[in-house]
Amino acid sequence: MSQILNVPELFGSDVFNEAVMKQRLPAHVYKAWESCIQTGSTLPLDVANEIAEAMKIWALEKGATHYTHWFQPMTGITAEKHDSFISPTGDGRVIMEFSGKELVRGEPDASSFPSGGLRATFEARGYTAWDPTACAFVKDGSLYIPTMFFSYTGDSLDKKTPLLRSLEEVSREAIRILRLFGDNKTQRIITCVGAEQEYFLLPKDLYAQREDLRLTGRTLFGAPAPKGQELDDHYFAAIRTRVSEFMQDLDEQLWRLGILSKTKHNEGAPCQHELAPIYTDANKACDDNQLIMRTMKKCAAKHNLVCLLHEKPFAGVNGSGKHNNWSLSTDTGKNLFSPGKTPRQNAQFLVFLAAFIQGVDEYQEFLRCTVASASNDTRLGANEAPPAIVSIFLGDELNGVVQSIIDGTNYTEPEKSLLRIGVDVMPAIPKDTTDRNRTSPLAFTGNKFELRMLGSSQSIAGPNIALNTIMAEELGRFADELEKAPDFDKALQKLVYKAFTDHKRIIFDGNGYSDEWRQEAARRGLSNLASTAEAMRTYLSQKNIDLVTSRGVFTETEFRARHSIYLDDYRKKVNIEARTMVDMAVQQILPAAMRYTDSLCAGVASKKSLGVCCRGEMALIQKLSAACDAAYDCMERLKDALNRIPEDEEAAADHCHSVIVPLMAELRTQADILEQNTAKSFWPYPTYSDLLFY
Ligand code: ADP
Ligand code: MG
């Protein structure tokens, strides 16, 4: 019988959290740390020394021998370099040491992380600095210290720093609005994020036999299995034992790390699953999501499974996304996107809603860019994922309110006077309507917005940085206007009316997958940036540069560096995939099909000598030969296209998108014809049927 888990005891047991700090630090040290967090000031060295010492003792008790500065470079995943605590005593022995300096600052040899030109290799130093607002934890024998990562010149080289900056900005501007509504208590606004994570699990032995899965995380070839997801028999279905054991193990490890893993279930596609934690502050949510992805991979390996986080591991069945649930809350836990009970609360809610709608419309391209990647290109805009067009779903009730404000009509009782913001009461907004629109890229779900465009493998930092910054910008503009208005109520009416009227084009409650929407969106003047190459052409618009620099979220140099890095990453990923396809075609697919053709030919020769009819064989031979020829030609053209990638980074991305990716699709079509016409015993690797229905 398995042991009974004491979850409350287990939860957070590997985290150096506030409770542990309170218990282990002298009162004055804990106070000093607390005030640093609140004011954002730097920690005095003596305080850092005491915290480091307490951390070390705690970590040693947990079995740690090393510590690592854990950071989030622009690769979108995390990085770590481990140092042991050992320090020689001079007599051939060691003691375990860890100083405040080592806690606060690190210097990984960082020359191999993408910097987008921010750091020449001759000046390869990168620095890490402790983020004291995030908790350290012990994992795999190391003390992990969450850090920011920056260059010698102080430029951010990571995803955490701009996220923290954006959190400050949105907090500051939201508080200005709250003050106007008479709230003098709130000191901080917390950005709340809950990121639902989709993933696939495959048996390790099958995975290992496919070069495409091993090198790119997705299948580049593969004819559809006779069965797909059409029976809807996987979504929410009973979880098979092997997967269930994995999930239990995963939960246990995540709970140890203080991650609020809450929901697990099977998803739409065969072998697809989802994990959702309970939402938390955005900084922790971002760290946690990285840990979730890492732990999933590691835990899967332990169970002889492989966890695929790729956005589209298999053609023809659903891909994986990450639903980023986002809201703003006061430090006392009041959700600013919760419609209130009184007219005053409703007016405040409408200001935040108006800022959101205006911001998303104005900066739709920026938001789109934050989810652009080679792997997410394979999913976004396909028919089971949100379209690449940014729009907001509000639901019937809220739509009615917005429309009534635009029309100047009363929503609830049409005969009566106008719905006056801050005067009339709004209808109740249901939290979880079952019919809420699944095709929308950005949906209001009662008291939060759910961004569904994010890919399953991506860091959640990007879109959250964008949402916070956009929101800070609009709230700031609103506050500027309202603070100087002689008549607050009038100014408020005007402002909300104008925001809804000017930006209603971004609101769309219909079917986001339909062609009609694409046409309608074009009529409305909304951007449809279908690929990374197209999206990234809008990234460095003056509007975006002004936004991020005036808000202090990125310097212009940092922002330009990111543009460069994303394009570079896109080009490299497409290249790796294309080269993998060529490799598999030459080494495995063509030889298999040719061997099979040979054996058919040999059969035909001997049958013919006996005068037996060979119509079936002959037809098959013709089909295989034609597809072999076509595949070979595609492959040659693909190789040629790979040799002609332009120097300029935007031109290179365009070339990848408009030449290489279509050739990859063509080669796949031919290879899949070969697969469908070749005997199983000749086929060199597991098929979709083997992989998805093991
Ligand atoms: P689903 O979208 O699958 O139906 P839920 O709506 O229950 O699931 O929640 C999805 C995620 O949204 C969870 O991570 C949940 O904790 C998070 N969430 C719930 N309320 C908020 C909020 N106010 N702000 C941010 N995230 C939230
Ligand atoms: Mg959801």
XYZ file of C-alpha atoms and ligand atoms in Angstrom:
722
model
C 0.000 0.000 0.000
C 1.277 3.445 -0.842
C 2.017 5.903 1.932
C -0.587 8.500 2.845
C 0.587 11.993 1.960
C 0.240 14.733 4.506
C -0.175 17.500 1.978
C -0.356 20.490 4.344
C 2.871 19.338 5.927
C 4.498 18.637 2.598
C 3.407 21.857 0.951
C 6.223 24.349 0.620
C 8.541 22.155 2.696
C 11.415 22.777 0.272
C 10.899 26.536 0.165
C 12.671 29.165 2.191
C 9.427 31.091 2.531
C 8.253 33.853 4.812
C 7.285 31.467 7.579
C 10.739 29.871 7.571
C 12.398 33.265 7.457
C 10.339 34.513 10.346
C 11.226 31.446 12.334
C 14.938 31.375 11.502
C 15.989 34.999 11.186
C 16.566 37.373 14.082
C 13.635 39.787 14.299
C 15.624 42.830 13.154
C 16.933 40.959 10.100
C 13.471 39.814 9.096
C 12.200 43.386 9.504
C 15.046 44.741 7.376
C 14.265 42.217 4.637
C 10.563 43.071 4.814
C 11.188 46.782 4.489
C 13.536 46.209 1.526
C 10.758 44.320 -0.218
C 8.250 47.023 0.491
C 10.407 49.963 -0.494
C 12.460 48.260 -3.179
C 15.701 49.426 -1.562
C 18.907 47.375 -1.541
C 19.670 45.051 1.300
C 22.509 46.140 3.609
C 25.402 43.658 3.443
C 25.195 42.637 7.100
C 21.526 41.761 6.625
C 22.345 39.813 3.464
C 25.044 37.944 5.399
C 22.611 36.900 8.096
C 20.002 35.777 5.574
C 22.641 33.832 3.639
C 23.788 32.066 6.775
C 20.231 31.110 7.754
C 19.502 29.979 4.213
C 22.618 27.833 4.142
C 21.885 26.114 7.443
C 18.329 25.423 6.301
C 19.494 24.176 2.890
C 22.114 21.866 4.454
C 19.414 20.369 6.647
C 17.468 19.698 3.449
C 20.450 17.825 2.036
C 21.750 20.561 -0.271
C 25.442 20.660 -1.084
C 25.310 23.397 -3.723
C 23.670 26.701 -4.436
C 22.733 28.205 -7.767
C 21.609 31.547 -9.055
C 18.561 30.602 -11.052
C 17.677 32.984 -13.861
C 15.473 33.371 -16.896
C 17.513 34.316 -19.959
C 15.789 35.240 -23.175
C 15.761 31.653 -24.355
C 12.420 31.541 -22.529
C 13.551 28.783 -20.196
C 15.700 28.925 -17.087
C 19.411 28.628 -16.521
C 21.501 27.609 -13.543
C 25.125 27.057 -12.617
C 25.846 25.219 -9.418
C 28.560 26.037 -6.863
C 29.128 23.909 -3.828
C 29.204 25.460 -0.391
C 32.652 23.978 0.305
C 35.469 26.178 1.474
C 38.951 24.779 2.344
C 40.162 25.222 5.890
C 43.818 24.859 4.931
C 44.389 21.559 6.665
C 42.916 19.373 3.975
C 39.366 19.696 5.212
C 36.411 21.835 4.174
C 33.604 23.719 5.833
C 30.325 24.776 4.263
C 30.139 28.501 3.591
C 27.746 30.910 1.955
C 28.066 34.670 2.210
C 25.686 37.565 1.713
C 27.710 38.597 -1.314
C 27.247 35.173 -2.895
C 23.527 35.350 -2.179
C 23.043 38.798 -3.636
C 25.218 38.727 -6.703
C 26.591 36.179 -9.128
C 28.650 36.197 -12.248
C 27.895 33.239 -14.480
C 30.056 32.890 -17.565
C 27.258 34.092 -19.721
C 28.716 34.377 -23.171
C 26.441 31.712 -24.594
C 23.111 33.279 -23.702
C 21.295 35.327 -26.315
C 21.890 39.034 -25.801
C 20.802 40.501 -29.122
C 24.036 42.445 -29.375
C 23.775 43.800 -25.852
C 26.948 42.064 -24.874
C 29.903 41.615 -27.160
C 31.667 38.328 -26.487
C 34.870 40.106 -25.507
C 32.826 41.552 -22.690
C 30.971 38.381 -21.985
C 30.286 38.936 -18.347
C 26.705 38.703 -17.265
C 25.585 39.278 -13.730
C 22.834 37.804 -11.651
C 21.197 39.635 -8.759
C 18.960 38.081 -6.146
C 15.268 38.839 -6.452
C 14.399 39.024 -2.753
C 10.680 39.122 -3.569
C 10.839 35.510 -4.797
C 11.524 32.610 -2.451
C 14.648 30.469 -2.588
C 14.082 26.716 -2.594
C 15.926 23.410 -2.475
C 15.754 21.040 -5.411
C 17.984 18.130 -6.423
C 20.607 18.904 -3.803
C 20.931 22.597 -4.598
C 19.697 25.792 -3.049
C 18.003 27.713 -5.850
C 18.115 31.491 -5.613
C 15.780 33.277 -8.042
C 17.729 36.069 -9.707
C 17.644 38.738 -12.373
C 20.216 38.606 -15.144
C 21.872 41.648 -16.675
C 24.930 42.764 -18.617
C 28.018 44.654 -17.527
C 26.348 47.854 -18.699
C 23.268 47.125 -16.602
C 20.986 46.140 -19.476
C 18.462 43.448 -18.680
C 19.261 40.147 -20.358
C 16.305 38.290 -18.963
C 12.549 37.966 -18.697
C 12.232 38.625 -14.984
C 13.606 42.164 -14.791
C 11.134 43.753 -17.232
C 8.335 41.768 -15.610
C 9.193 43.241 -12.206
C 9.403 46.719 -13.743
C 5.995 46.307 -15.388
C 4.464 45.159 -12.105
C 5.669 48.341 -10.408
C 4.257 50.488 -13.191
C 0.803 49.002 -13.263
C 0.633 49.118 -9.485
C 1.578 52.800 -9.395
C -0.930 53.862 -12.044
C -3.785 51.719 -10.740
C -3.354 53.259 -7.308
C -3.752 56.735 -8.829
C -7.155 55.634 -10.112
C -8.131 54.084 -6.787
C -7.246 57.305 -4.984
C -9.648 59.176 -7.261
C -12.352 56.812 -6.103
C -11.542 57.609 -2.495
C -9.410 54.563 -1.677
C -6.594 55.880 0.500
C -5.630 52.559 2.017
C -4.327 50.418 -0.836
C -0.545 50.508 -0.971
C 0.109 48.009 -3.727
C -1.654 46.439 -6.644
C -0.867 42.801 -7.267
C -1.018 41.385 -10.770
C -2.593 37.951 -10.347
C -1.778 35.219 -12.835
C -2.938 31.638 -13.166
C -1.318 29.802 -16.059
C -2.960 26.576 -17.211
C -0.367 24.320 -18.796
C -1.117 21.806 -21.542
C 1.294 19.017 -22.447
C 1.624 15.636 -24.127
C 3.051 12.456 -22.631
C 4.584 9.724 -24.769
C 6.328 6.460 -23.936
C 10.059 7.100 -23.853
C 10.994 4.123 -26.036
C 8.730 5.248 -28.866
C 9.886 8.833 -28.592
C 13.512 7.747 -28.760
C 12.943 6.156 -32.140
C 11.943 9.421 -33.803
C 14.633 11.905 -34.686
C 12.091 14.703 -35.221
C 10.738 14.347 -31.699
C 14.194 14.171 -30.205
C 15.593 17.180 -32.068
C 12.585 19.448 -32.423
C 9.995 18.289 -29.908
C 7.370 17.630 -32.564
C 6.672 15.239 -35.394
C 7.740 16.689 -38.728
C 6.335 13.725 -40.627
C 3.456 11.389 -40.000
C 0.332 10.330 -41.808
C -2.805 10.634 -39.690
C -3.762 7.574 -37.664
C -7.060 5.944 -38.615
C -8.456 7.436 -35.424
C -7.924 10.977 -34.172
C -9.829 12.898 -31.514
C -13.150 12.850 -33.320
C -14.854 10.691 -30.711
C -13.979 13.186 -27.953
C -13.120 10.158 -25.872
C -9.997 11.601 -24.297
C -11.136 14.991 -22.976
C -11.759 14.634 -19.227
C -11.629 10.842 -19.640
C -10.408 8.540 -16.885
C -6.647 8.886 -16.603
C -4.668 5.728 -17.348
C -2.614 4.294 -14.506
C 0.808 5.128 -15.873
C -0.166 8.750 -16.447
C -1.982 8.964 -13.157
C 1.129 7.792 -11.326
C 3.121 10.448 -13.139
C 0.587 13.118 -12.167
C 0.616 12.107 -8.511
C 4.376 12.201 -8.419
C 4.374 15.570 -10.197
C 1.894 17.079 -7.765
C 3.937 15.895 -4.840
C 7.086 17.499 -6.190
C 5.301 20.729 -7.067
C 3.644 20.939 -3.665
C 7.040 20.533 -2.027
C 8.143 23.548 -4.013
C 5.177 25.546 -2.767
C 3.408 25.484 -6.116
C -0.374 25.483 -5.850
C -0.999 22.672 -8.319
C -4.742 22.273 -8.307
C -6.359 20.744 -11.376
C -5.306 17.886 -13.630
C -7.190 16.278 -16.443
C -6.959 14.725 -19.870
C -7.211 17.183 -22.728
C -8.770 16.979 -26.180
C -6.055 15.174 -28.126
C -4.953 11.621 -27.359
C -2.008 11.678 -24.911
C -2.697 15.327 -24.084
C -3.147 16.567 -20.526
C -3.419 19.757 -18.543
C -2.260 21.067 -15.192
C -3.617 24.251 -13.652
C -2.253 25.836 -10.494
C -4.233 28.266 -8.359
C -3.355 31.798 -9.403
C -0.755 33.785 -7.536
C 1.206 37.014 -8.009
C 2.677 37.337 -11.479
C 6.321 37.096 -10.440
C 5.772 33.866 -8.555
C 3.424 32.582 -11.257
C 6.190 33.060 -13.787
C 8.807 31.309 -11.657
C 6.314 28.579 -10.846
C 5.413 27.975 -14.460
C 9.088 27.508 -15.292
C 9.382 25.037 -12.430
C 6.234 23.255 -13.560
C 7.629 22.771 -17.059
C 10.986 21.558 -15.749
C 9.438 19.259 -13.197
C 7.081 17.794 -15.790
C 10.015 16.863 -18.009
C 12.012 15.362 -15.189
C 9.153 13.544 -13.604
C 8.083 12.084 -16.939
C 11.543 10.625 -17.465
C 11.278 8.900 -14.090
C 8.101 7.194 -15.279
C 9.581 6.176 -18.613
C 7.569 8.835 -20.328
C 8.526 11.946 -22.239
C 6.724 15.226 -21.712
C 6.264 17.267 -24.882
C 5.682 20.966 -24.326
C 5.735 21.795 -28.032
C 2.755 23.754 -29.324
C 1.924 21.257 -32.058
C 3.526 17.851 -31.584
C 1.088 16.154 -33.984
C -0.678 17.349 -37.097
C -4.407 16.776 -37.202
C -5.064 16.751 -33.472
C -5.130 19.651 -31.013
C -1.971 21.488 -30.138
C -0.997 22.755 -26.683
C -1.372 26.230 -25.324
C -1.032 27.943 -22.041
C -4.035 29.912 -20.836
C -2.784 32.962 -19.022
C -5.453 34.154 -16.585
C -4.711 37.725 -15.587
C -6.266 40.189 -13.176
C -5.371 43.041 -10.849
C -6.006 42.945 -7.149
C -5.436 45.305 -4.241
C -3.089 44.289 -1.435
C -6.203 43.569 0.622
C -7.444 41.108 -1.985
C -10.031 43.167 -3.883
C -10.172 42.171 -7.521
C -10.302 45.276 -9.704
C -11.990 43.350 -12.517
C -14.807 42.223 -10.281
C -17.930 44.193 -11.069
C -19.088 45.595 -7.748
C -22.377 45.856 -5.975
C -22.658 49.615 -5.739
C -22.754 52.173 -8.558
C -19.479 53.622 -7.326
C -17.726 50.254 -7.492
C -19.185 49.692 -10.927
C -17.859 52.996 -12.166
C -14.403 52.000 -10.990
C -14.730 48.614 -12.646
C -15.726 50.298 -15.906
C -12.629 52.517 -15.790
C -10.397 49.454 -15.519
C -12.357 47.687 -18.233
C -12.134 50.737 -20.484
C -8.384 50.971 -19.937
C -7.997 47.320 -20.804
C -10.073 47.527 -23.979
C -8.379 50.705 -25.135
C -4.916 49.347 -24.383
C -5.406 46.006 -26.085
C -6.804 47.698 -29.172
C -4.056 50.276 -29.320
C -1.240 47.791 -28.716
C -2.722 44.672 -30.302
C 0.388 44.108 -32.414
C 2.669 44.311 -29.397
C 0.571 41.751 -27.559
C 0.561 39.522 -30.638
C 4.360 39.713 -30.831
C 4.765 38.477 -27.264
C 3.365 35.089 -28.269
C 5.187 34.849 -31.602
C 7.586 31.946 -32.062
C 8.380 29.296 -34.635
C 6.601 26.647 -32.593
C 3.544 28.765 -31.811
C 3.244 29.535 -35.534
C 2.285 25.895 -36.003
C -0.692 26.368 -33.713
C -1.990 29.962 -33.704
C -4.485 30.552 -36.424
C -4.943 26.852 -37.027
C -8.488 25.715 -36.507
C -8.415 24.560 -32.936
C -6.352 27.395 -31.488
C -7.132 31.069 -31.153
C -6.744 33.063 -34.346
C -3.698 35.281 -34.748
C -6.067 38.262 -34.714
C -6.253 39.841 -31.275
C -9.796 40.498 -30.058
C -11.611 40.561 -26.729
C -14.600 38.430 -25.764
C -16.809 40.059 -23.138
C -19.872 37.828 -22.955
C -23.508 38.874 -23.341
C -23.958 40.705 -20.062
C -20.863 42.867 -20.215
C -21.308 43.430 -23.914
C -24.771 44.735 -23.176
C -23.352 47.174 -20.652
C -20.632 48.395 -23.002
C -23.073 48.746 -25.871
C -25.574 50.637 -23.740
C -22.882 53.104 -22.747
C -21.904 53.567 -26.383
C -25.550 53.976 -27.433
C -26.508 56.060 -24.437
C -29.315 53.666 -23.601
C -30.244 51.977 -20.385
C -29.174 48.365 -20.472
C -31.455 46.950 -17.807
C -34.609 48.929 -18.351
C -34.812 50.416 -21.815
C -37.677 52.840 -21.084
C -35.910 54.576 -18.243
C -33.108 57.110 -18.305
C -29.631 56.557 -19.665
C -27.273 54.193 -17.928
C -25.079 56.679 -16.149
C -21.722 55.447 -15.131
C -21.347 55.526 -11.417
C -25.050 56.050 -10.896
C -26.895 53.021 -12.115
C -26.406 49.461 -11.007
C -25.069 46.949 -13.492
C -26.513 43.537 -14.153
C -24.757 40.632 -12.484
C -21.932 39.203 -14.569
C -21.827 35.420 -14.325
C -18.397 34.025 -13.519
C -18.447 30.746 -15.285
C -20.867 30.638 -18.137
C -20.562 27.258 -19.732
C -21.018 28.672 -23.197
C -18.104 31.064 -22.901
C -16.337 31.456 -26.125
C -13.454 29.025 -26.585
C -12.447 30.530 -29.907
C -11.520 33.900 -28.456
C -7.841 34.759 -27.961
C -8.611 36.963 -24.971
C -11.761 36.345 -22.994
C -13.300 38.044 -19.986
C -14.241 35.245 -17.618
C -16.131 36.957 -14.823
C -13.338 38.717 -12.962
C -10.219 38.118 -15.035
C -9.008 38.028 -18.598
C -7.856 34.768 -20.076
C -5.231 35.098 -22.801
C -5.218 31.909 -24.840
C -2.713 32.795 -27.514
C 0.323 31.856 -25.473
C 2.080 28.694 -26.591
C 2.614 25.782 -24.229
C 6.411 26.025 -24.301
C 6.674 29.789 -23.940
C 7.589 31.782 -20.873
C 4.537 33.541 -19.504
C 6.632 36.651 -18.820
C 6.242 38.195 -22.300
C 2.476 38.655 -22.485
C 2.257 39.593 -18.816
C 4.883 42.287 -19.306
C 2.815 43.565 -22.229
C -0.527 43.437 -20.400
C 0.895 45.228 -17.357
C 2.631 47.884 -19.419
C -0.365 48.528 -21.649
C -2.608 48.739 -18.627
C -0.216 51.081 -16.806
C -0.118 53.345 -19.853
C -3.886 53.639 -20.225
C -4.560 53.971 -16.512
C -1.900 56.664 -16.377
C -3.550 58.595 -19.190
C -6.945 58.234 -17.536
C -5.558 59.395 -14.201
C -3.958 62.438 -15.867
C -7.317 63.402 -17.258
C -9.424 62.646 -14.212
C -7.098 64.252 -11.682
C -7.376 67.641 -13.329
C -11.097 67.458 -14.184
C -13.281 70.042 -12.430
C -16.262 67.652 -12.469
C -15.089 64.100 -11.764
C -18.340 62.330 -12.621
C -18.720 64.126 -15.908
C -15.125 63.507 -16.865
C -15.562 59.856 -15.950
C -18.655 59.481 -18.144
C -16.879 61.082 -21.049
C -13.744 59.033 -20.654
C -15.460 55.661 -20.437
C -17.827 56.531 -23.285
C -14.930 57.604 -25.476
C -12.808 54.550 -24.722
C -15.651 52.143 -25.517
C -16.698 54.049 -28.610
C -13.215 54.472 -30.053
C -12.113 50.916 -29.369
C -15.209 48.776 -29.762
C -13.703 47.193 -32.891
C -11.510 44.997 -30.670
C -14.580 43.433 -29.027
C -15.790 40.289 -30.753
C -17.992 37.574 -29.318
C -18.516 35.415 -32.408
C -16.657 32.428 -33.783
C -12.973 33.338 -33.932
C -12.146 30.324 -36.112
C -14.405 31.340 -38.970
C -13.415 32.863 -42.277
C -16.116 35.471 -41.850
C -14.273 36.754 -38.795
C -11.064 37.127 -40.767
C -12.922 39.235 -43.304
C -14.789 41.170 -40.645
C -11.569 41.815 -38.701
C -9.964 43.168 -41.865
C -12.936 45.495 -42.364
C -12.520 46.677 -38.777
C -8.851 47.391 -39.436
C -7.577 44.830 -36.925
C -4.182 43.286 -37.545
C -3.975 39.715 -38.699
C -0.332 38.850 -38.161
C -0.448 35.207 -39.107
C 3.220 34.400 -38.557
C 6.191 35.375 -36.450
C 7.864 36.892 -39.492
C 4.893 39.190 -40.086
C 4.338 39.958 -36.412
C 7.940 40.903 -35.699
C 7.859 43.516 -38.455
C 5.576 45.540 -36.170
C 7.620 45.067 -32.994
C 9.870 48.090 -33.312
C 7.131 50.556 -34.199
C 7.632 53.990 -32.650
C 4.394 53.455 -30.724
C 5.802 50.359 -29.031
C 9.191 51.915 -28.357
C 7.518 54.959 -26.793
C 5.313 52.739 -24.662
C 8.018 50.537 -23.188
C 10.626 53.260 -22.748
C 8.319 55.888 -21.242
C 7.095 53.258 -18.814
C 10.675 52.281 -17.996
C 9.972 48.626 -18.747
C 12.676 48.353 -21.407
C 15.324 50.787 -22.552
C 15.293 51.194 -26.301
C 18.493 49.156 -26.496
C 16.952 46.345 -24.486
C 13.841 46.385 -26.618
C 15.768 46.292 -29.884
C 17.866 43.443 -28.509
C 14.728 41.406 -27.940
C 13.574 41.975 -31.480
C 16.863 40.627 -32.694
C 16.788 37.639 -30.366
C 13.252 36.594 -31.305
C 14.032 36.762 -35.006
C 17.254 34.864 -34.513
C 15.479 32.207 -32.491
C 12.777 31.904 -35.137
C 15.299 31.453 -37.946
C 17.322 28.903 -35.997
C 14.292 26.837 -35.018
C 12.975 26.707 -38.577
C 16.439 25.747 -39.778
C 16.794 22.934 -37.302
C 13.415 21.562 -38.333
C 14.193 21.789 -42.033
C 17.569 20.103 -41.603
C 15.990 17.382 -39.483
C 13.481 16.737 -42.258
C 16.205 16.456 -44.864
C 18.111 14.133 -42.595
C 15.144 11.870 -41.965
C 14.186 11.859 -45.616
C 17.655 10.847 -46.786
C 18.514 8.451 -44.003
C 15.218 6.818 -43.253
C 12.181 7.636 -45.334
C 13.490 7.324 -48.877
C 15.569 4.212 -48.125
C 12.568 2.524 -46.501
C 10.248 3.353 -49.379
C 12.860 2.297 -51.930
C 13.573 -0.980 -50.163
C 9.895 -1.748 -50.109
C 9.589 -0.793 -53.784
C 12.523 -3.101 -54.542
C 10.890 -5.997 -52.786
C 7.685 -5.365 -54.693
C 9.628 -5.305 -57.957
C 11.339 -8.560 -57.108
C 7.945 -10.097 -56.390
C 6.561 -8.825 -59.647
C 9.506 -10.261 -61.575
C 9.022 -13.733 -60.146
C 5.229 -13.610 -60.415
C 5.462 -12.488 -64.009
C 7.769 -15.402 -64.809
C 4.902 -17.636 -63.652
C 2.460 -15.642 -65.702
C 0.546 -14.349 -62.658
C -1.193 -10.961 -62.749
C 0.480 -8.185 -60.710
C -1.920 -5.272 -61.092
C -1.924 -4.303 -57.387
C 1.828 -4.446 -57.056
C 2.338 -2.478 -60.236
C -0.032 0.297 -59.071
C 1.731 0.467 -55.715
C 5.131 0.562 -57.359
C 3.978 3.444 -59.567
C 2.605 5.344 -56.587
C 5.721 4.820 -54.494
C 8.044 5.750 -57.317
C 6.134 8.945 -58.062
C 6.109 9.973 -54.394
C 9.816 9.106 -54.047
C 10.629 11.317 -56.993
C 8.499 14.148 -55.691
C 9.944 13.832 -52.178
C 13.452 13.827 -53.576
C 12.776 16.981 -55.605
C 11.254 18.763 -52.614
C 14.206 17.814 -50.516
C 16.650 19.223 -53.056
C 14.695 22.446 -53.235
C 14.592 22.629 -49.448
C 18.361 22.122 -49.226
C 18.812 24.841 -51.770
C 16.507 27.207 -49.877
C 18.479 26.532 -46.695
C 21.590 27.696 -48.505
C 19.999 30.936 -49.586
C 18.987 32.479 -46.244
C 19.561 36.239 -46.440
C 21.849 38.036 -43.984
C 19.336 40.648 -42.849
C 17.398 39.280 -39.886
C 13.932 40.359 -40.993
C 14.564 39.180 -44.533
C 15.827 35.887 -43.127
C 12.618 35.441 -41.123
C 10.551 36.200 -44.226
C 12.536 33.675 -46.236
C 11.992 31.042 -43.552
C 8.297 31.767 -43.409
C 7.515 32.117 -47.084
C 10.008 29.715 -48.684
C 11.308 27.153 -46.192
C 8.141 26.430 -44.210
C 6.028 25.784 -47.354
C 8.731 23.481 -48.731
C 8.738 21.587 -45.454
C 4.992 21.125 -45.813
C 5.432 19.861 -49.373
C 8.107 17.391 -48.375
C 5.911 16.168 -45.563
C 2.990 15.576 -47.897
C 5.107 13.344 -50.124
C 6.688 11.510 -47.197
C 3.262 10.878 -45.704
C 2.120 9.378 -49.016
C 5.138 7.082 -48.835
C 4.261 6.102 -45.280
C 0.682 5.300 -46.242
C 1.851 3.037 -49.071
C 4.718 1.222 -47.389
C 4.410 -1.990 -45.405
C 4.659 -1.456 -41.667
C 7.587 -3.852 -41.352
C 9.607 -1.606 -43.645
C 8.772 1.692 -41.929
C 11.730 2.960 -39.894
C 10.019 4.616 -36.931
C 6.766 4.616 -34.914
C 3.735 6.026 -36.689
C 0.980 8.277 -35.327
C -1.042 5.232 -34.497
C 1.853 3.769 -32.454
C 2.551 7.058 -30.700
C -0.909 8.358 -29.935
C -2.592 5.062 -29.143
C 0.116 3.172 -27.321
P -10.849 26.890 -16.718
O -10.485 28.105 -17.498
O -10.087 25.673 -17.124
O -12.321 26.663 -16.633
P -10.757 28.292 -14.159
O -11.516 29.369 -14.804
O -11.329 27.693 -12.920
O -10.405 27.131 -15.192
O -9.355 28.829 -13.745
C -8.295 28.863 -14.599
C -7.148 29.554 -13.901
O -7.503 30.896 -13.599
C -6.694 28.939 -12.591
O -5.303 28.932 -12.574
C -7.256 29.905 -11.583
O -6.552 29.896 -10.361
C -7.068 31.202 -12.318
N -7.813 32.325 -11.745
C -8.987 32.301 -11.094
N -9.298 33.543 -10.669
C -8.306 34.372 -11.086
C -8.054 35.761 -10.958
N -8.856 36.570 -10.332
N -6.920 36.240 -11.528
C -6.065 35.432 -12.171
N -6.257 34.132 -12.305
C -7.359 33.594 -11.779
Mg -8.996 28.209 -19.128
